[in-house]
Amino acid sequence: MEQNKKRLISGITSTGKLTLANYIGAIKNMVQLQDKYESYIFIADLHALTLPIEPKVLEENRKNIFALYLACGIDLNKTTLFFQSDVMAHGLMNWLVLTSTTIGELSRMTQFKDKSQKIKSPNGMDTIPSGLLMYPTLMVADILLYNADIIPVGIDQKQHVELTRNIAQRLNNKYKLDFKLPEPFIPKVGAKIMSLVDPTKKMSKSDQNEKASIYLLDDPEVAYKKILKAVTDSENKIYISEDKPGITNLLTIYSALKNISLEESEKLFNDKNYGELKIAVAEVVKEFLIDIQNKYKIYYDQVFKLKDKGAKKASEVANKQLTKLMKGMGLNNESKF
Ligand code: AQP
């Protein structure tokens, strides 16, 4: 059966504690799509090294994310779940992809511009790790290794999937190969969840202000209070509008967790006040966190028992694609794999 299914790949970088935005923008879709697609989901721990990170922190993040994927509904009977660093092909594929990319192409990526701006020293580029520039080529490698059809991601990653399409086309033309051109799969509701303290900025796991994000492992009571304190405007009328990013964000979170459209949420709340909306959103967020945290506790201690099966299967698939590209490029190591 699996041969007839289209392939899906996606990952989350283990740079910090997962947020509700990571769930709504990415994991929720991964869970919904795992019945229909041959699914490969990973913890992007090599990507996490693109910015400085303490080894102990990285170790803990990786384990948390693996257990959280399972708690959120990733099913090991349907999805191949693995740590990126367990599949050696990712590093080598990254190098091969890198040789077909230009510095201009990489430095134009919005995420690179945003993240490098934040850490740039007054003396110039010396504080910007080269890994940050190459983050997208590793993502291209992640996708091409599984010859994936679709990539469930939030809108901030769309540009990297577009780069993957360009590079796949380039490799196909240059080396007469047949890499698929992947499509991003972006959720209808929740493609960009916003910060709770500044709703013009995206919610991000690396935001230094803990009040800006709901973390999947937040104490549910703390999360409840964060929603009650979420920044909104002062009009006290509930409707969806670009001029009302805070209220639109709360309606979006409610819709995503209740599995209803944004317009349905708007209708439900349009004769209510901000306090009532915040309490309703805080309740669904709290319930959601209690549910996944109960499951998380069960999975956390099993991570190292569960991880190798996925890594083995992923390696088999990845090595085939890697060998294809190596041969195409003239690196013909017949008996290597
Ligand atoms: N605010 C968001 N709304 C919707 N989706 C989001 N994603 C991230 N932020 C939002 C999606 O979650 C997945 C996580 O990808 P990642 O960890 O590899 O990188 P990211 O996009 O850089 O995520 P963060 O949370 O912002 O992490 P940091 O702070 O480390 O950069 C992707 O599918 C992403 O689109």
Coordinates of C-alpha atoms and ligand atoms in Angstrom, one line a residue:
M1 CA 0.0 0.0 0.0
E2 CA 2.8 2.4 1.0
Q3 CA 4.2 2.4 -2.5
N4 CA 1.0 4.1 -3.8
K5 CA 0.9 6.7 -1.1
K6 CA 2.5 10.1 -1.7
R7 CA 5.3 11.1 0.7
L8 CA 5.3 13.7 3.4
I9 CA 8.3 15.0 5.4
S10 CA 8.5 17.7 8.1
G11 CA 10.6 18.5 11.1
I12 CA 10.8 20.9 14.0
T13 CA 14.1 22.4 15.1
S14 CA 15.1 21.6 18.7
T15 CA 16.1 25.1 19.6
G16 CA 13.7 25.5 22.5
K17 CA 10.5 24.5 24.1
L18 CA 7.7 23.8 21.6
T19 CA 5.0 26.4 21.4
L20 CA 1.3 26.2 20.7
A21 CA 2.2 27.9 17.3
N22 CA 4.4 24.9 16.4
Y23 CA 1.5 22.6 17.2
I24 CA -1.1 24.6 15.3
G25 CA 1.1 25.6 12.4
A26 CA 2.8 22.2 11.8
I27 CA 2.2 19.2 14.2
K28 CA -1.6 19.3 13.9
N29 CA -1.3 18.9 10.1
M30 CA 1.3 16.2 10.4
V31 CA -1.1 14.2 12.6
Q32 CA -4.1 14.7 10.3
L33 CA -2.1 13.8 7.2
Q34 CA -0.4 10.6 8.5
D35 CA -3.2 8.4 7.4
K36 CA -3.1 9.6 3.9
Y37 CA 0.6 10.0 3.3
E38 CA 3.7 7.9 3.8
S39 CA 5.0 10.1 6.6
Y40 CA 8.5 11.0 7.8
I41 CA 8.7 13.3 10.7
F42 CA 11.9 14.3 12.5
I43 CA 13.5 16.3 15.2
A44 CA 15.8 18.8 13.4
D45 CA 18.6 18.6 15.9
L46 CA 21.3 19.4 13.3
H47 CA 19.4 22.5 12.5
A48 CA 19.4 23.4 16.2
L49 CA 23.2 23.9 15.9
T50 CA 22.9 26.8 13.5
L51 CA 22.7 29.2 16.5
P52 CA 24.7 28.8 19.8
I53 CA 23.1 26.2 22.1
E54 CA 24.2 24.6 25.4
P55 CA 24.7 20.8 24.9
K56 CA 22.5 20.0 28.0
V57 CA 19.7 22.2 26.6
L58 CA 19.9 20.6 23.2
E59 CA 19.8 17.1 24.8
E60 CA 16.7 18.0 26.8
N61 CA 14.9 19.7 23.9
R62 CA 15.4 16.7 21.6
K63 CA 13.9 14.3 24.1
N64 CA 11.0 16.7 24.8
I65 CA 10.1 17.1 21.2
F66 CA 10.2 13.4 20.4
A67 CA 7.8 12.7 23.4
L68 CA 5.6 15.7 22.4
Y69 CA 5.2 14.6 18.9
L70 CA 3.8 11.3 20.2
A71 CA 1.7 13.1 22.8
C72 CA 0.1 15.3 20.1
G73 CA -0.9 12.2 18.1
I74 CA 2.0 11.1 15.9
D75 CA 1.5 7.4 15.6
L76 CA 4.5 5.2 15.2
N77 CA 2.5 2.6 13.2
K78 CA 1.8 5.3 10.6
T79 CA 4.7 7.7 10.8
T80 CA 8.5 7.1 10.7
L81 CA 9.7 9.3 13.5
F82 CA 13.5 10.0 14.0
F83 CA 16.2 12.3 15.1
Q84 CA 17.9 14.0 12.1
S85 CA 21.4 13.3 13.6
D86 CA 20.7 9.6 13.6
V87 CA 20.5 9.5 9.8
M88 CA 24.0 10.2 8.6
A89 CA 22.8 10.9 5.0
H90 CA 21.5 14.4 6.0
G91 CA 25.0 15.8 6.6
L92 CA 26.4 14.5 3.3
M93 CA 23.3 15.5 1.3
N94 CA 23.6 19.0 2.7
W95 CA 27.1 19.3 1.3
L96 CA 26.0 18.1 -2.1
V97 CA 23.1 20.6 -2.1
L98 CA 25.3 23.4 -0.9
T99 CA 27.6 23.0 -4.0
S100 CA 24.5 23.7 -6.2
T101 CA 23.5 26.9 -4.3
T102 CA 24.7 30.5 -4.3
I103 CA 25.5 32.7 -1.4
G104 CA 23.1 35.3 -2.9
E105 CA 20.3 32.8 -2.9
L106 CA 20.9 31.9 0.8
S107 CA 21.4 35.5 2.1
R108 CA 18.1 36.6 0.5
M109 CA 16.1 34.1 2.7
T110 CA 13.8 36.1 5.0
Q111 CA 14.6 33.9 8.0
F112 CA 18.3 34.4 7.6
K113 CA 17.9 38.2 7.3
D114 CA 15.7 38.3 10.4
K115 CA 17.8 36.0 12.6
S116 CA 21.2 37.4 11.5
Q117 CA 20.0 40.9 12.1
K118 CA 19.2 40.0 15.7
I119 CA 22.8 38.8 16.4
K120 CA 24.8 41.0 14.1
S121 CA 27.6 42.9 15.9
P122 CA 28.4 46.5 15.2
N123 CA 31.6 45.3 13.6
G124 CA 29.9 43.4 10.8
M125 CA 29.3 39.7 10.0
D126 CA 31.7 38.1 12.4
T127 CA 29.1 37.1 15.0
I128 CA 26.8 35.4 12.4
P129 CA 27.4 31.6 12.3
S130 CA 27.8 30.3 8.8
G131 CA 25.4 27.5 9.8
L132 CA 22.6 30.1 9.9
L133 CA 23.3 31.0 6.3
M134 CA 23.2 27.3 5.4
Y135 CA 20.1 26.4 7.4
P136 CA 18.0 26.3 4.1
T137 CA 20.4 23.9 2.3
L138 CA 20.1 21.4 5.1
M139 CA 16.3 21.8 4.9
V140 CA 16.5 21.2 1.1
A141 CA 18.6 18.1 1.9
D142 CA 16.1 16.9 4.4
I143 CA 13.3 17.1 1.8
L144 CA 15.2 15.7 -1.2
L145 CA 16.4 12.6 0.8
Y146 CA 12.8 11.4 1.1
N147 CA 11.8 12.6 -2.3
A148 CA 8.7 14.1 -0.6
D149 CA 5.6 15.4 -2.3
I150 CA 4.3 17.6 0.5
I151 CA 5.8 19.5 3.5
P152 CA 3.4 20.5 6.3
V153 CA 4.8 23.8 7.6
G154 CA 3.7 27.2 8.9
I155 CA 3.9 30.2 6.5
D156 CA 7.4 31.2 7.7
Q157 CA 8.9 28.1 6.1
K158 CA 7.2 28.5 2.7
Q159 CA 10.2 30.3 1.2
H160 CA 12.5 27.4 2.1
V161 CA 10.2 24.9 0.4
E162 CA 10.2 27.2 -2.7
L163 CA 14.0 27.1 -2.6
T164 CA 13.9 23.3 -2.4
R165 CA 11.7 23.3 -5.6
N166 CA 14.3 25.5 -7.4
I167 CA 17.2 23.4 -6.3
A168 CA 15.5 20.1 -7.2
Q169 CA 14.8 21.4 -10.6
R170 CA 18.4 22.6 -11.0
L171 CA 19.7 19.1 -9.9
N172 CA 17.3 17.4 -12.2
N173 CA 18.4 19.5 -15.2
K174 CA 22.1 19.3 -14.4
Y175 CA 22.4 15.6 -13.5
K176 CA 19.4 14.2 -15.4
L177 CA 17.6 13.1 -12.1
D178 CA 14.0 12.9 -11.2
F179 CA 13.6 14.6 -7.7
K180 CA 10.0 15.6 -7.1
L181 CA 9.2 19.3 -6.7
P182 CA 7.6 19.4 -3.2
E183 CA 4.6 21.5 -2.3
P184 CA 4.3 23.3 1.1
F185 CA 1.1 22.3 3.0
I186 CA 0.0 25.3 4.9
P187 CA -2.9 25.2 7.4
K188 CA -6.0 27.2 6.5
V189 CA -6.3 28.3 10.1
G190 CA -3.1 29.1 12.1
A191 CA -0.4 29.4 9.4
K192 CA 1.0 32.2 11.5
I193 CA 0.1 32.4 15.2
M194 CA 1.2 35.7 16.7
S195 CA 3.0 36.6 20.0
L196 CA 0.7 37.3 22.9
V197 CA 2.6 40.4 24.0
D198 CA 3.1 41.9 20.5
P199 CA 0.6 40.4 18.0
T200 CA 2.4 42.0 15.1
K201 CA 5.2 39.5 15.7
K202 CA 5.1 35.7 15.2
M203 CA 5.0 33.4 18.3
S204 CA 8.4 31.8 18.4
K205 CA 10.0 29.2 20.6
S206 CA 13.2 31.4 20.8
D207 CA 11.4 34.5 22.0
Q208 CA 13.1 35.6 25.2
N209 CA 9.9 36.9 26.7
E210 CA 8.1 33.8 28.2
K211 CA 4.8 35.7 28.3
A212 CA 4.8 36.0 24.5
S213 CA 4.3 32.2 23.9
I214 CA 2.2 29.4 25.2
Y215 CA 4.6 26.4 25.6
L216 CA 3.2 22.9 25.2
L217 CA 4.8 22.1 28.6
D218 CA 3.6 25.3 30.4
D219 CA 1.7 24.7 33.6
P220 CA -1.9 24.9 32.3
E221 CA -2.8 27.5 34.9
V222 CA 0.1 29.7 33.8
A223 CA -1.0 29.3 30.2
Y224 CA -4.5 30.2 31.2
K225 CA -3.3 33.5 32.7
K226 CA -1.1 34.3 29.7
I227 CA -4.1 34.2 27.5
L228 CA -6.1 36.4 29.9
K229 CA -3.2 39.0 29.7
A230 CA -2.8 38.7 25.9
V231 CA -2.4 42.2 24.3
T232 CA -5.4 43.4 22.3
D233 CA -6.7 46.7 21.1
S234 CA -9.2 48.7 23.2
E235 CA -12.2 48.8 20.9
N236 CA -13.9 45.9 22.7
K237 CA -15.7 44.7 19.5
I238 CA -14.9 41.2 18.2
Y239 CA -14.4 40.7 14.5
I240 CA -11.6 39.5 12.2
S241 CA -9.4 42.3 10.8
E242 CA -5.8 43.1 9.9
D243 CA -6.2 46.1 12.2
K244 CA -7.0 43.8 15.1
P245 CA -4.1 41.3 15.2
G246 CA -4.5 40.5 18.9
I247 CA -8.2 39.6 18.6
T248 CA -7.7 37.8 15.3
N249 CA -4.9 35.8 16.9
L250 CA -7.1 34.7 19.8
L251 CA -9.9 33.7 17.4
T252 CA -7.4 31.8 15.3
I253 CA -6.2 29.8 18.4
Y254 CA -9.7 29.1 19.4
S255 CA -10.7 27.9 15.8
A256 CA -7.6 25.7 15.5
L257 CA -8.1 23.9 18.8
K258 CA -11.9 23.6 18.3
N259 CA -11.4 22.5 14.6
I260 CA -13.8 25.2 13.3
S261 CA -13.3 27.9 10.7
L262 CA -12.3 31.4 11.7
E263 CA -15.6 32.8 10.5
E264 CA -17.5 30.4 12.7
S265 CA -15.5 31.6 15.7
E266 CA -16.1 35.2 14.7
K267 CA -19.9 34.5 14.7
L268 CA -19.7 32.7 18.1
F269 CA -18.1 35.7 19.7
N270 CA -19.3 38.8 17.8
D271 CA -21.8 39.8 20.5
K272 CA -19.3 39.1 23.3
N273 CA -16.7 41.3 25.0
Y274 CA -12.9 40.8 25.1
G275 CA -13.0 39.3 28.6
E276 CA -15.5 36.6 27.6
L277 CA -13.4 35.7 24.5
K278 CA -10.2 35.5 26.5
I279 CA -11.8 33.2 29.1
A280 CA -13.1 30.9 26.3
V281 CA -9.7 30.7 24.6
A282 CA -7.9 30.2 27.9
E283 CA -10.3 27.3 28.7
V284 CA -9.6 25.4 25.4
V285 CA -5.9 26.0 25.7
K286 CA -5.8 24.8 29.3
E287 CA -7.8 21.6 28.4
F288 CA -5.6 21.0 25.4
L289 CA -2.4 21.3 27.5
I290 CA -3.7 19.0 30.2
D291 CA -4.6 16.3 27.7
I292 CA -1.2 16.3 25.9
Q293 CA 0.8 16.7 29.0
N294 CA -0.8 13.5 30.5
K295 CA 0.3 11.6 27.4
Y296 CA 3.7 13.3 27.3
K297 CA 4.5 11.9 30.8
I298 CA 4.0 8.3 29.5
Y299 CA 6.2 8.8 26.4
Y300 CA 9.1 10.8 27.9
D301 CA 10.8 7.8 29.5
Q302 CA 10.4 5.6 26.4
V303 CA 12.2 8.0 23.9
F304 CA 15.5 6.1 23.6
K305 CA 13.7 2.8 23.4
L306 CA 11.5 4.0 20.5
K307 CA 13.9 6.1 18.4
D308 CA 16.0 3.5 16.6
K309 CA 13.2 1.9 14.5
G310 CA 12.4 5.1 12.8
A311 CA 16.1 6.0 12.2
K312 CA 16.7 2.7 10.6
K313 CA 13.8 3.0 8.1
A314 CA 14.6 6.6 7.4
S315 CA 18.2 5.8 6.7
E316 CA 17.2 3.1 4.2
V317 CA 15.0 5.6 2.2
A318 CA 17.5 8.5 2.6
N319 CA 20.5 6.4 1.4
K320 CA 18.8 5.5 -1.8
Q321 CA 18.2 9.2 -2.7
L322 CA 21.7 10.1 -1.6
T323 CA 23.2 7.4 -3.8
K324 CA 21.1 8.6 -6.7
L325 CA 22.5 12.1 -6.5
M326 CA 26.0 11.0 -5.8
K327 CA 26.0 8.8 -8.9
G328 CA 24.5 11.6 -10.9
M329 CA 27.3 13.9 -9.8
G330 CA 30.1 11.4 -10.6
L331 CA 30.6 10.1 -7.1
N332 CA 30.0 6.5 -7.9
N333 CA 30.8 4.4 -4.8
E334 CA 29.0 1.2 -5.9
S335 CA 29.3 -0.9 -2.8
K336 CA 29.2 1.7 -0.2
F337 CA 25.6 1.4 1.1
Ligands
AQP1 N1 4.1 31.5 14.8 C1 3.9 30.4 14.1 N2 2.7 30.1 13.5 C2 2.5 29.0 12.8 N3 3.4 28.0 12.6 C3 4.6 28.3 13.1 N4 5.8 27.6 13.1 C4 6.7 28.2 13.8 N5 6.2 29.4 14.3 C5 4.9 29.4 13.9 C6 5.9 26.3 12.4 O1 6.4 25.3 13.3 C7 7.4 24.5 12.6 C8 8.7 24.7 13.4 O2 9.7 24.9 12.6 P1 11.2 25.1 13.2 O3 11.3 24.9 14.6 O4 12.1 24.4 12.3 O5 11.5 26.7 12.9 P2 10.8 28.0 13.0 O6 9.8 28.2 11.9 O7 11.9 29.0 13.1 O8 10.0 27.9 14.4 P3 10.1 28.8 15.7 O9 9.1 28.4 16.7 O10 10.0 30.3 15.3 O11 11.5 28.5 16.2 P4 12.8 29.4 16.4 O12 12.4 30.4 17.5 O13 13.8 28.5 16.9 O14 13.1 30.1 15.1 C9 7.5 25.0 11.2 O15 6.6 24.3 10.3 C10 7.0 26.5 11.3 O16 6.5 27.0 10.1

